[in-house]
PDB file of C-alpha atoms in Angstrom:
ATOM      1  CA  MET A   1      22.563 -23.916  -7.252  1.00 45.00           C
ATOM      2  CA  ASP A   2      25.332 -21.432  -6.495  1.00 49.00           C
ATOM      3  CA  ASN A   3      26.274 -21.464  -2.825  1.00 47.00           C
ATOM      4  CA  SER A   4      29.362 -19.289  -3.158  1.00 43.00           C
ATOM      5  CA  SER A   5      27.769 -16.159  -1.672  1.00 47.00           C
ATOM      6  CA  SER A   6      26.759 -17.995   1.496  1.00 49.00           C
ATOM      7  CA  SER A   7      29.774 -20.297   1.954  1.00 63.00           C
ATOM      8  CA  SER A   8      32.339 -17.495   1.674  1.00 80.00           C
ATOM      9  CA  TYR A   9      30.671 -15.109   4.107  1.00 82.00           C
ATOM     10  CA  THR A  10      32.163 -14.627   7.556  1.00 90.00           C
ATOM     11  CA  PRO A  11      30.064 -12.443   9.888  1.00 90.00           C
ATOM     12  CA  PRO A  12      31.925  -9.454  11.335  1.00 90.00           C
ATOM     13  CA  ARG A  13      32.310  -9.130  15.106  1.00 92.00           C
ATOM     14  CA  VAL A  14      29.745  -6.314  15.068  1.00 93.00           C
ATOM     15  CA  TRP A  15      26.924  -6.035  12.537  1.00 89.00           C
ATOM     16  CA  SER A  16      27.040  -2.572  10.982  1.00 84.00           C
ATOM     17  CA  GLY A  17      24.109  -2.339   8.596  1.00 75.00           C
ATOM     18  CA  ILE A  18      22.324  -3.699   5.552  1.00 68.00           C
ATOM     19  CA  LYS A  19      24.033  -3.238   2.213  1.00 70.00           C
ATOM     20  CA  ASP A  20      22.034  -2.707  -0.958  1.00 68.00           C
ATOM     21  CA  ASN A  21      21.366  -6.324  -1.877  1.00 66.00           C
ATOM     22  CA  GLY A  22      18.628  -5.845  -4.449  1.00 63.00           C
ATOM     23  CA  GLY A  23      16.080  -7.909  -2.554  1.00 66.00           C
ATOM     24  CA  ARG A  24      12.415  -7.230  -3.189  1.00 69.00           C
ATOM     25  CA  PHE A  25      11.871  -5.546   0.161  1.00 68.00           C
ATOM     26  CA  ALA A  26      15.303  -3.947   0.555  1.00 68.00           C
ATOM     27  CA  SER A  27      13.946  -0.418   0.217  1.00 71.00           C
ATOM     28  CA  ILE A  28      11.683  -0.719   3.266  1.00 80.00           C
ATOM     29  CA  ASN A  29      13.851  -2.796   5.593  1.00 83.00           C
ATOM     30  CA  ARG A  30      15.668  -1.018   8.415  1.00 84.00           C
ATOM     31  CA  PRO A  31      16.958  -1.967  11.872  1.00 89.00           C
ATOM     32  CA  THR A  32      15.049   0.737  13.751  1.00 92.00           C
ATOM     33  CA  ALA A  33      11.407   1.418  14.609  1.00 95.00           C
ATOM     34  CA  GLY A  34       9.304   4.569  14.652  1.00 96.00           C
ATOM     35  CA  PRO A  35       7.851   6.824  11.946  1.00 95.00           C
ATOM     36  CA  THR A  36       9.804   8.153   8.992  1.00 94.00           C
ATOM     37  CA  HIS A  37       7.296  10.844   8.053  1.00 96.00           C
ATOM     38  CA  ASP A  38       4.178  12.609   9.287  1.00 97.00           C
ATOM     39  CA  LYS A  39       0.955  11.252   7.857  1.00 97.00           C
ATOM     40  CA  GLU A  40      -2.358  10.941   9.637  1.00 97.00           C
ATOM     41  CA  LEU A  41      -4.601   7.976   8.958  1.00 98.00           C
ATOM     42  CA  PRO A  42      -7.990   8.508   7.286  1.00 98.00           C
ATOM     43  CA  VAL A  43     -11.107   7.707   9.284  1.00 98.00           C
ATOM     44  CA  GLY A  44     -14.359   6.512   7.751  1.00 98.00           C
ATOM     45  CA  ARG A  45     -17.895   6.346   9.066  1.00 97.00           C
ATOM     46  CA  HIS A  46     -17.994   2.791  10.413  1.00 98.00           C
ATOM     47  CA  PRO A  47     -17.173   1.602  13.935  1.00 96.00           C
ATOM     48  CA  LEU A  48     -14.171  -0.422  12.793  1.00 98.00           C
ATOM     49  CA  GLN A  49     -11.282   1.116  10.872  1.00 98.00           C
ATOM     50  CA  LEU A  50      -8.878  -1.346   9.246  1.00 98.00           C
ATOM     51  CA  TYR A  51      -5.522  -0.304   7.791  1.00 98.00           C
ATOM     52  CA  SER A  52      -4.133  -3.169   5.780  1.00 98.00           C
ATOM     53  CA  LEU A  53      -3.015  -4.827   2.559  1.00 98.00           C
ATOM     54  CA  GLY A  54      -4.285  -8.015   0.920  1.00 98.00           C
ATOM     55  CA  THR A  55      -1.385 -10.206   2.017  1.00 97.00           C
ATOM     56  CA  PRO A  56      -2.128 -13.419   3.927  1.00 97.00           C
ATOM     57  CA  ASN A  57      -2.005 -11.592   7.272  1.00 98.00           C
ATOM     58  CA  GLY A  58      -4.362  -8.913   5.997  1.00 98.00           C
ATOM     59  CA  VAL A  59      -6.743 -11.456   4.473  1.00 98.00           C
ATOM     60  CA  LYS A  60      -7.200 -13.126   7.864  1.00 98.00           C
ATOM     61  CA  VAL A  61      -8.890 -10.011   9.205  1.00 98.00           C
ATOM     62  CA  THR A  62     -10.992  -9.064   6.176  1.00 98.00           C
ATOM     63  CA  VAL A  63     -12.300 -12.635   6.003  1.00 98.00           C
ATOM     64  CA  MET A  64     -13.208 -12.429   9.693  1.00 98.00           C
ATOM     65  CA  LEU A  65     -15.026  -9.119   9.217  1.00 98.00           C
ATOM     66  CA  GLU A  66     -16.948 -10.384   6.189  1.00 98.00           C
ATOM     67  CA  GLU A  67     -17.867 -13.585   8.042  1.00 98.00           C
ATOM     68  CA  LEU A  68     -19.165 -11.541  10.985  1.00 98.00           C
ATOM     69  CA  LEU A  69     -21.309  -9.425   8.672  1.00 98.00           C
ATOM     70  CA  ALA A  70     -22.594 -12.525   6.887  1.00 98.00           C
ATOM     71  CA  ALA A  71     -23.570 -13.946  10.283  1.00 98.00           C
ATOM     72  CA  GLY A  72     -25.657 -10.849  11.019  1.00 98.00           C
ATOM     73  CA  HIS A  73     -23.299  -8.876  13.244  1.00 98.00           C
ATOM     74  CA  THR A  74     -24.040  -5.404  11.869  1.00 97.00           C
ATOM     75  CA  GLY A  75     -21.668  -3.821  14.362  1.00 97.00           C
ATOM     76  CA  ALA A  76     -18.811  -5.333  12.382  1.00 98.00           C
ATOM     77  CA  GLU A  77     -19.248  -2.848   9.523  1.00 98.00           C
ATOM     78  CA  TYR A  78     -15.843  -1.503   8.633  1.00 98.00           C
ATOM     79  CA  ASP A  79     -13.773   0.783   6.477  1.00 98.00           C
ATOM     80  CA  ALA A  80     -10.707  -0.885   4.971  1.00 98.00           C
ATOM     81  CA  TRP A  81      -7.943   1.539   4.014  1.00 98.00           C
ATOM     82  CA  LEU A  82      -5.085   0.465   1.761  1.00 98.00           C
ATOM     83  CA  ILE A  83      -1.584   0.551   3.238  1.00 98.00           C
ATOM     84  CA  ARG A  84       0.978   0.209   0.462  1.00 97.00           C
ATOM     85  CA  ILE A  85       3.944  -1.291   2.281  1.00 95.00           C
ATOM     86  CA  GLN A  86       6.237  -1.029  -0.753  1.00 93.00           C
ATOM     87  CA  ASP A  87       5.715   2.749  -0.580  1.00 95.00           C
ATOM     88  CA  GLY A  88       6.429   2.858   3.151  1.00 95.00           C
ATOM     89  CA  ASP A  89       2.888   3.800   4.241  1.00 97.00           C
ATOM     90  CA  GLN A  90       3.393   1.701   7.377  1.00 97.00           C
ATOM     91  CA  PHE A  91       6.028   4.144   8.590  1.00 97.00           C
ATOM     92  CA  GLY A  92       3.698   7.149   8.631  1.00 97.00           C
ATOM     93  CA  SER A  93       3.168   8.690  12.048  1.00 98.00           C
ATOM     94  CA  GLY A  94      -0.532   7.821  12.114  1.00 98.00           C
ATOM     95  CA  PHE A  95       0.042   4.167  11.329  1.00 98.00           C
ATOM     96  CA  VAL A  96       2.874   3.851  13.834  1.00 98.00           C
ATOM     97  CA  SER A  97       0.585   5.280  16.508  1.00 98.00           C
ATOM     98  CA  VAL A  98      -1.769   2.342  15.878  1.00 98.00           C
ATOM     99  CA  ASN A  99       0.928  -0.286  15.385  1.00 98.00           C
ATOM    100  CA  PRO A 100       4.365   0.583  16.776  1.00 98.00           C
ATOM    101  CA  ASN A 101       5.693  -2.485  14.945  1.00 97.00           C
ATOM    102  CA  SER A 102       4.829  -0.948  11.536  1.00 97.00           C
ATOM    103  CA  LYS A 103       3.246  -4.114  10.134  1.00 97.00           C
ATOM    104  CA  ILE A 104      -0.181  -4.667   8.604  1.00 98.00           C
ATOM    105  CA  PRO A 105      -2.914  -5.249   9.587  1.00 98.00           C
ATOM    106  CA  ALA A 106      -3.865  -2.681  12.223  1.00 98.00           C
ATOM    107  CA  LEU A 107      -7.356  -2.037  13.552  1.00 98.00           C
ATOM    108  CA  VAL A 108      -8.980   0.830  15.440  1.00 98.00           C
ATOM    109  CA  ASP A 109     -12.316   0.183  17.140  1.00 98.00           C
ATOM    110  CA  ARG A 110     -14.177   3.501  17.428  1.00 97.00           C
ATOM    111  CA  SER A 111     -17.444   2.050  18.724  1.00 96.00           C
ATOM    112  CA  ALA A 112     -16.713   3.307  22.255  1.00 91.00           C
ATOM    113  CA  PRO A 113     -15.891   6.864  23.406  1.00 93.00           C
ATOM    114  CA  ALA A 114     -12.204   5.959  23.694  1.00 96.00           C
ATOM    115  CA  PRO A 115     -10.838   4.325  20.513  1.00 97.00           C
ATOM    116  CA  VAL A 116      -9.138   0.959  20.967  1.00 98.00           C
ATOM    117  CA  ARG A 117      -6.127   0.031  18.858  1.00 98.00           C
ATOM    118  CA  VAL A 118      -5.385  -3.608  18.070  1.00 98.00           C
ATOM    119  CA  PHE A 119      -2.363  -4.848  16.150  1.00 98.00           C
ATOM    120  CA  GLU A 120      -1.031  -8.282  15.171  1.00 97.00           C
ATOM    121  CA  SER A 121      -3.432 -10.323  13.067  1.00 98.00           C
ATOM    122  CA  GLY A 122      -3.977 -13.019  15.686  1.00 98.00           C
ATOM    123  CA  ALA A 123      -4.790 -10.424  18.326  1.00 98.00           C
ATOM    124  CA  ILE A 124      -7.281  -8.773  15.975  1.00 98.00           C
ATOM    125  CA  LEU A 125      -9.018 -12.086  15.258  1.00 98.00           C
ATOM    126  CA  LEU A 126      -9.265 -12.854  18.958  1.00 98.00           C
ATOM    127  CA  TYR A 127     -10.467  -9.328  19.777  1.00 98.00           C
ATOM    128  CA  LEU A 128     -13.231  -9.490  17.181  1.00 98.00           C
ATOM    129  CA  ALA A 129     -14.250 -13.020  18.151  1.00 98.00           C
ATOM    130  CA  GLU A 130     -14.653 -11.989  21.776  1.00 98.00           C
ATOM    131  CA  LYS A 131     -16.310  -8.667  20.927  1.00 98.00           C
ATOM    132  CA  PHE A 132     -19.028 -10.337  18.852  1.00 98.00           C
ATOM    133  CA  GLY A 133     -19.134 -13.735  20.525  1.00 98.00           C
ATOM    134  CA  ALA A 134     -18.544 -15.544  17.249  1.00 98.00           C
ATOM    135  CA  PHE A 135     -16.190 -18.092  15.661  1.00 98.00           C
ATOM    136  CA  LEU A 136     -14.542 -18.897  18.992  1.00 98.00           C
ATOM    137  CA  PRO A 137     -15.939 -21.806  21.038  1.00 97.00           C
ATOM    138  CA  LEU A 138     -17.028 -21.081  24.595  1.00 95.00           C
ATOM    139  CA  ASP A 139     -16.586 -24.658  25.780  1.00 92.00           C
ATOM    140  CA  GLY A 140     -13.265 -24.998  27.613  1.00 95.00           C
ATOM    141  CA  PRO A 141     -11.639 -27.894  25.697  1.00 96.00           C
ATOM    142  CA  LYS A 142     -12.955 -26.698  22.318  1.00 97.00           C
ATOM    143  CA  ARG A 143     -11.795 -23.149  23.042  1.00 98.00           C
ATOM    144  CA  ALA A 144      -8.349 -24.441  24.023  1.00 98.00           C
ATOM    145  CA  GLU A 145      -8.129 -26.437  20.777  1.00 98.00           C
ATOM    146  CA  CYS A 146      -9.121 -23.386  18.731  1.00 98.00           C
ATOM    147  CA  LEU A 147      -6.632 -21.095  20.441  1.00 98.00           C
ATOM    148  CA  SER A 148      -3.893 -23.694  20.117  1.00 98.00           C
ATOM    149  CA  TRP A 149      -4.278 -23.783  16.340  1.00 98.00           C
ATOM    150  CA  LEU A 150      -4.598 -19.991  16.157  1.00 98.00           C
ATOM    151  CA  PHE A 151      -1.296 -19.554  17.953  1.00 98.00           C
ATOM    152  CA  TRP A 152       0.240 -22.444  16.012  1.00 98.00           C
ATOM    153  CA  GLN A 153      -0.304 -20.343  12.917  1.00 98.00           C
ATOM    154  CA  MET A 154       1.210 -17.245  14.482  1.00 97.00           C
ATOM    155  CA  GLY A 155       4.324 -19.182  15.407  1.00 97.00           C
ATOM    156  CA  SER A 156       4.581 -21.223  12.220  1.00 97.00           C
ATOM    157  CA  ALA A 157       3.896 -18.705   9.449  1.00 93.00           C
ATOM    158  CA  PRO A 158       7.258 -16.890   9.811  1.00 95.00           C
ATOM    159  CA  PHE A 159       8.917 -20.110   8.628  1.00 96.00           C
ATOM    160  CA  LEU A 160       6.624 -20.116   5.588  1.00 97.00           C
ATOM    161  CA  GLY A 161       6.646 -16.410   4.749  1.00 95.00           C
ATOM    162  CA  GLY A 162       9.833 -14.949   6.155  1.00 93.00           C
ATOM    163  CA  GLY A 163      11.773 -18.170   5.661  1.00 97.00           C
ATOM    164  CA  PHE A 164      10.670 -20.259   2.702  1.00 97.00           C
ATOM    165  CA  GLY A 165       8.856 -17.502   0.826  1.00 97.00           C
ATOM    166  CA  HIS A 166      11.727 -15.073   1.162  1.00 95.00           C
ATOM    167  CA  PHE A 167      14.532 -17.392   0.089  1.00 96.00           C
ATOM    168  CA  TYR A 168      12.540 -19.259  -2.572  1.00 97.00           C
ATOM    169  CA  ALA A 169      10.767 -16.303  -4.204  1.00 95.00           C
ATOM    170  CA  TYR A 170      12.243 -12.964  -3.124  1.00 93.00           C
ATOM    171  CA  ALA A 171      15.919 -13.239  -2.198  1.00 92.00           C
ATOM    172  CA  PRO A 172      18.288 -11.770  -4.821  1.00 91.00           C
ATOM    173  CA  THR A 173      20.329 -14.996  -4.858  1.00 92.00           C
ATOM    174  CA  LYS A 174      19.210 -18.605  -4.507  1.00 94.00           C
ATOM    175  CA  ILE A 175      20.869 -20.215  -1.489  1.00 95.00           C
ATOM    176  CA  GLU A 176      20.429 -23.976  -1.519  1.00 96.00           C
ATOM    177  CA  TYR A 177      20.893 -24.448   2.221  1.00 96.00           C
ATOM    178  CA  ALA A 178      18.312 -21.775   3.116  1.00 97.00           C
ATOM    179  CA  ILE A 179      15.716 -23.052   0.622  1.00 98.00           C
ATOM    180  CA  ASP A 180      16.191 -26.667   1.712  1.00 98.00           C
ATOM    181  CA  ARG A 181      16.012 -25.742   5.395  1.00 98.00           C
ATOM    182  CA  TYR A 182      12.737 -23.865   5.081  1.00 98.00           C
ATOM    183  CA  ALA A 183      11.170 -26.171   2.492  1.00 98.00           C
ATOM    184  CA  MET A 184      11.679 -29.062   4.908  1.00 98.00           C
ATOM    185  CA  GLU A 185       9.997 -27.120   7.718  1.00 98.00           C
ATOM    186  CA  VAL A 186       7.065 -26.017   5.554  1.00 98.00           C
ATOM    187  CA  LYS A 187       6.467 -29.583   4.408  1.00 98.00           C
ATOM    188  CA  ARG A 188       6.564 -30.722   8.039  1.00 98.00           C
ATOM    189  CA  GLN A 189       3.964 -28.074   8.887  1.00 98.00           C
ATOM    190  CA  LEU A 190       1.784 -29.166   5.989  1.00 98.00           C
ATOM    191  CA  ASP A 191       2.004 -32.715   7.317  1.00 98.00           C
ATOM    192  CA  VAL A 192       0.921 -31.475  10.760  1.00 98.00           C
ATOM    193  CA  LEU A 193      -2.128 -29.859   9.168  1.00 98.00           C
ATOM    194  CA  ASP A 194      -2.886 -32.838   6.967  1.00 98.00           C
ATOM    195  CA  ARG A 195      -2.855 -35.221   9.914  1.00 98.00           C
ATOM    196  CA  ARG A 196      -5.142 -32.949  11.928  1.00 98.00           C
ATOM    197  CA  LEU A 197      -7.580 -32.469   9.066  1.00 98.00           C
ATOM    198  CA  ALA A 198      -7.698 -36.220   8.466  1.00 98.00           C
ATOM    199  CA  GLU A 199      -9.487 -36.545  11.803  1.00 98.00           C
ATOM    200  CA  SER A 200     -11.483 -33.313  11.888  1.00 98.00           C
ATOM    201  CA  PRO A 201     -13.373 -31.240   9.291  1.00 98.00           C
ATOM    202  CA  TYR A 202     -11.903 -28.010  10.673  1.00 98.00           C
ATOM    203  CA  LEU A 203      -8.843 -27.282  12.743  1.00 98.00           C
ATOM    204  CA  ALA A 204     -10.669 -26.826  16.043  1.00 98.00           C
ATOM    205  CA  GLY A 205     -13.141 -29.646  15.442  1.00 97.00           C
ATOM    206  CA  ASP A 206     -16.550 -29.685  13.794  1.00 97.00           C
ATOM    207  CA  GLU A 207     -16.923 -25.883  13.722  1.00 97.00           C
ATOM    208  CA  TYR A 208     -15.361 -23.285  11.439  1.00 98.00           C
ATOM    209  CA  THR A 209     -13.456 -20.860  13.687  1.00 98.00           C
ATOM    210  CA  VAL A 210     -10.858 -18.116  13.822  1.00 98.00           C
ATOM    211  CA  ALA A 211      -8.234 -20.867  13.671  1.00 98.00           C
ATOM    212  CA  ASP A 212      -9.290 -21.708  10.116  1.00 98.00           C
ATOM    213  CA  MET A 213      -9.422 -18.011   9.212  1.00 98.00           C
ATOM    214  CA  ALA A 214      -5.851 -17.581  10.421  1.00 98.00           C
ATOM    215  CA  VAL A 215      -4.364 -20.639   8.747  1.00 98.00           C
ATOM    216  CA  TRP A 216      -6.262 -20.591   5.443  1.00 98.00           C
ATOM    217  CA  PRO A 217      -4.728 -17.453   3.834  1.00 98.00           C
ATOM    218  CA  TRP A 218      -1.240 -18.923   4.314  1.00 98.00           C
ATOM    219  CA  TYR A 219      -1.403 -22.688   3.992  1.00 98.00           C
ATOM    220  CA  GLY A 220      -4.694 -22.929   2.145  1.00 97.00           C
ATOM    221  CA  THR A 221      -3.550 -20.658  -0.651  1.00 96.00           C
ATOM    222  CA  LEU A 222      -0.160 -22.382  -0.694  1.00 97.00           C
ATOM    223  CA  VAL A 223      -1.669 -25.784  -1.501  1.00 97.00           C
ATOM    224  CA  ARG A 224      -3.990 -24.152  -4.049  1.00 95.00           C
ATOM    225  CA  GLY A 225      -0.898 -22.946  -5.908  1.00 91.00           C
ATOM    226  CA  GLN A 226      -1.585 -19.268  -5.164  1.00 91.00           C
ATOM    227  CA  LEU A 227       1.430 -18.491  -2.971  1.00 94.00           C
ATOM    228  CA  TYR A 228       5.056 -18.169  -4.150  1.00 95.00           C
ATOM    229  CA  GLU A 229       4.306 -20.350  -7.219  1.00 94.00           C
ATOM    230  CA  ALA A 230       5.747 -23.181  -5.161  1.00 96.00           C
ATOM    231  CA  GLY A 231       3.063 -25.838  -5.537  1.00 95.00           C
ATOM    232  CA  GLU A 232       5.061 -28.188  -7.734  1.00 96.00           C
ATOM    233  CA  PHE A 233       8.263 -27.629  -5.775  1.00 97.00           C
ATOM    234  CA  LEU A 234       6.562 -28.591  -2.498  1.00 97.00           C
ATOM    235  CA  GLN A 235       4.354 -31.302  -4.085  1.00 97.00           C
ATOM    236  CA  VAL A 236       1.314 -29.832  -2.388  1.00 97.00           C
ATOM    237  CA  GLN A 237      -1.111 -32.281  -4.053  1.00 96.00           C
ATOM    238  CA  ALA A 238       0.090 -34.901  -1.573  1.00 97.00           C
ATOM    239  CA  TYR A 239      -1.708 -33.153   1.282  1.00 98.00           C
ATOM    240  CA  THR A 240      -5.182 -34.357   0.367  1.00 98.00           C
ATOM    241  CA  HIS A 241      -6.901 -33.421   3.623  1.00 98.00           C
ATOM    242  CA  VAL A 242      -5.525 -29.896   3.499  1.00 98.00           C
ATOM    243  CA  LEU A 243      -6.771 -29.635  -0.076  1.00 98.00           C
ATOM    244  CA  ARG A 244     -10.245 -30.775   0.946  1.00 98.00           C
ATOM    245  CA  TRP A 245     -10.310 -28.221   3.751  1.00 98.00           C
ATOM    246  CA  THR A 246      -8.955 -25.296   1.731  1.00 98.00           C
ATOM    247  CA  ASN A 247     -11.321 -25.888  -1.199  1.00 98.00           C
ATOM    248  CA  GLN A 248     -14.281 -26.052   1.174  1.00 98.00           C
ATOM    249  CA  ILE A 249     -13.344 -22.749   2.792  1.00 98.00           C
ATOM    250  CA  ALA A 250     -12.630 -21.095  -0.562  1.00 98.00           C
ATOM    251  CA  GLN A 251     -16.278 -21.639  -1.532  1.00 98.00           C
ATOM    252  CA  ARG A 252     -17.581 -19.493   1.322  1.00 98.00           C
ATOM    253  CA  PRO A 253     -18.907 -16.161  -0.076  1.00 98.00           C
ATOM    254  CA  ALA A 254     -17.503 -14.197   2.881  1.00 98.00           C
ATOM    255  CA  VAL A 255     -14.059 -15.680   2.251  1.00 98.00           C
ATOM    256  CA  GLN A 256     -14.269 -14.745  -1.413  1.00 98.00           C
ATOM    257  CA  ARG A 257     -15.163 -11.175  -0.475  1.00 98.00           C
ATOM    258  CA  GLY A 258     -12.535 -10.960   2.236  1.00 98.00           C
ATOM    259  CA  ARG A 259      -9.803 -12.033  -0.142  1.00 98.00           C
ATOM    260  CA  MET A 260     -10.668  -9.133  -2.461  1.00 98.00           C
ATOM    261  CA  VAL A 261     -10.330  -6.366   0.124  1.00 98.00           C
ATOM    262  CA  ASN A 262      -7.093  -4.322  -0.023  1.00 98.00           C
ATOM    263  CA  ARG A 263      -5.895  -6.649  -2.774  1.00 98.00           C
ATOM    264  CA  THR A 264      -3.470  -5.100  -5.283  1.00 97.00           C
ATOM    265  CA  MET A 265      -2.502  -8.114  -7.394  1.00 95.00           C
ATOM    266  CA  GLY A 266      -4.192 -10.603  -9.651  1.00 95.00           C
ATOM    267  CA  ALA A 267      -7.183 -10.030 -11.903  1.00 96.00           C
ATOM    268  CA  LEU A 268      -8.550  -6.491 -11.700  1.00 97.00           C
ATOM    269  CA  SER A 269     -11.991  -7.908 -10.926  1.00 97.00           C
ATOM    270  CA  SER A 270     -10.525  -9.463  -7.754  1.00 97.00           C
ATOM    271  CA  GLN A 271      -9.060  -6.199  -6.460  1.00 98.00           C
ATOM    272  CA  LEU A 272     -11.046  -3.965  -4.128  1.00 98.00           C
ATOM    273  CA  HIS A 273      -8.375  -1.534  -2.990  1.00 98.00           C
ATOM    274  CA  GLU A 274     -10.577   0.065  -0.344  1.00 98.00           C
ATOM    275  CA  ARG A 275     -13.836  -1.126   1.146  1.00 98.00           C
ATOM    276  CA  HIS A 276     -16.256   1.340   2.742  1.00 98.00           C
ATOM    277  CA  ASP A 277     -19.612  -0.273   1.962  1.00 96.00           C
ATOM    278  CA  ALA A 278     -20.903  -3.735   1.088  1.00 96.00           C
ATOM    279  CA  GLY A 279     -21.896  -2.415  -2.324  1.00 97.00           C
ATOM    280  CA  ASP A 280     -18.270  -1.653  -3.163  1.00 98.00           C
ATOM    281  CA  PHE A 281     -17.753  -5.270  -4.212  1.00 98.00           C
ATOM    282  CA  ASP A 282     -20.148  -4.692  -7.100  1.00 97.00           C
ATOM    283  CA  THR A 283     -19.116  -1.188  -8.118  1.00 97.00           C
ATOM    284  CA  LYS A 284     -15.551  -0.362  -7.055  1.00 97.00           C
ATOM    285  CA  THR A 285     -13.307  -3.251  -7.999  1.00 98.00           C
ATOM    286  CA  GLN A 286     -10.400  -2.171 -10.174  1.00 97.00           C
ATOM    287  CA  ASP A 287     -11.935  -3.482 -13.385  1.00 96.00           C
ATOM    288  CA  LYS A 288     -14.990  -1.282 -12.766  1.00 95.00           C
ATOM    289  CA  LEU A 289     -12.921   1.780 -11.907  1.00 95.00           C
ATOM    290  CA  ALA A 290     -10.694   1.272 -14.949  1.00 86.00           C
ATOM    291  CA  ALA A 291     -13.596   0.788 -17.374  1.00 74.00           C
ATOM    292  CA  PRO A 292     -14.238   3.663 -19.765  1.00 70.00           C
ATOM    293  CA  LEU A 293     -17.265   5.804 -19.039  1.00 55.00           C
TER     294      LEU A 293
END
């Protein structure tokens, strides 16, 4: 690999801005926060309003919502609105008012007189688990184990997505040091998961919880070869316990539905850009909408 671009660079005394580097997300990266344009968010008829995209962080929440509905929690009905981050939707004034960090997913709970905003995917999972009393153990030690793995994911995924994923799949140049550094860390994380899942069916123990919902869209899809096309590079087949766990979760109908919501890639039949009713899975996937009358 060519290391010349990294080995010859000397940082200036004061960083002055991002040059046009051709990276996949260069057009939406900036060193400041706040809105770039006025745009109010749409509001549907359900108590919960989700503004998201079918990335791993977005999938965490749609899986949780579909699991709650499957478990009989009718109050978890939701509208899922598509936020196209490549178009800068996350910098609209309405979205920034819900999430000042301008990242998906963002949730507004309108079930009470005063709407409640929740941002950061882990916070949303925890909020919903506590609101509905589901997928979060009440027992002290089991709850601690669940929360530990939930926050493990929140702290670990930036190494996978922002580190390995960026330099392996998205960066305009391949930098050997960066790829090796993050590949080593991702493989260490996969080994952490594999060792845990060798002794327990799910991350928090015998029960499927928000910890699994948080980790699965990142590491589960990675070992299934559905993230960054890096399966062979990382030799993911070696993590047999993670594979057992991810395949088991992938068979859950609520997980299959959740992965479709706000999805804009893959087979058209797997893409439900917006979800406003349970029947939308049968009638409003992109293959149905694109079919001739």
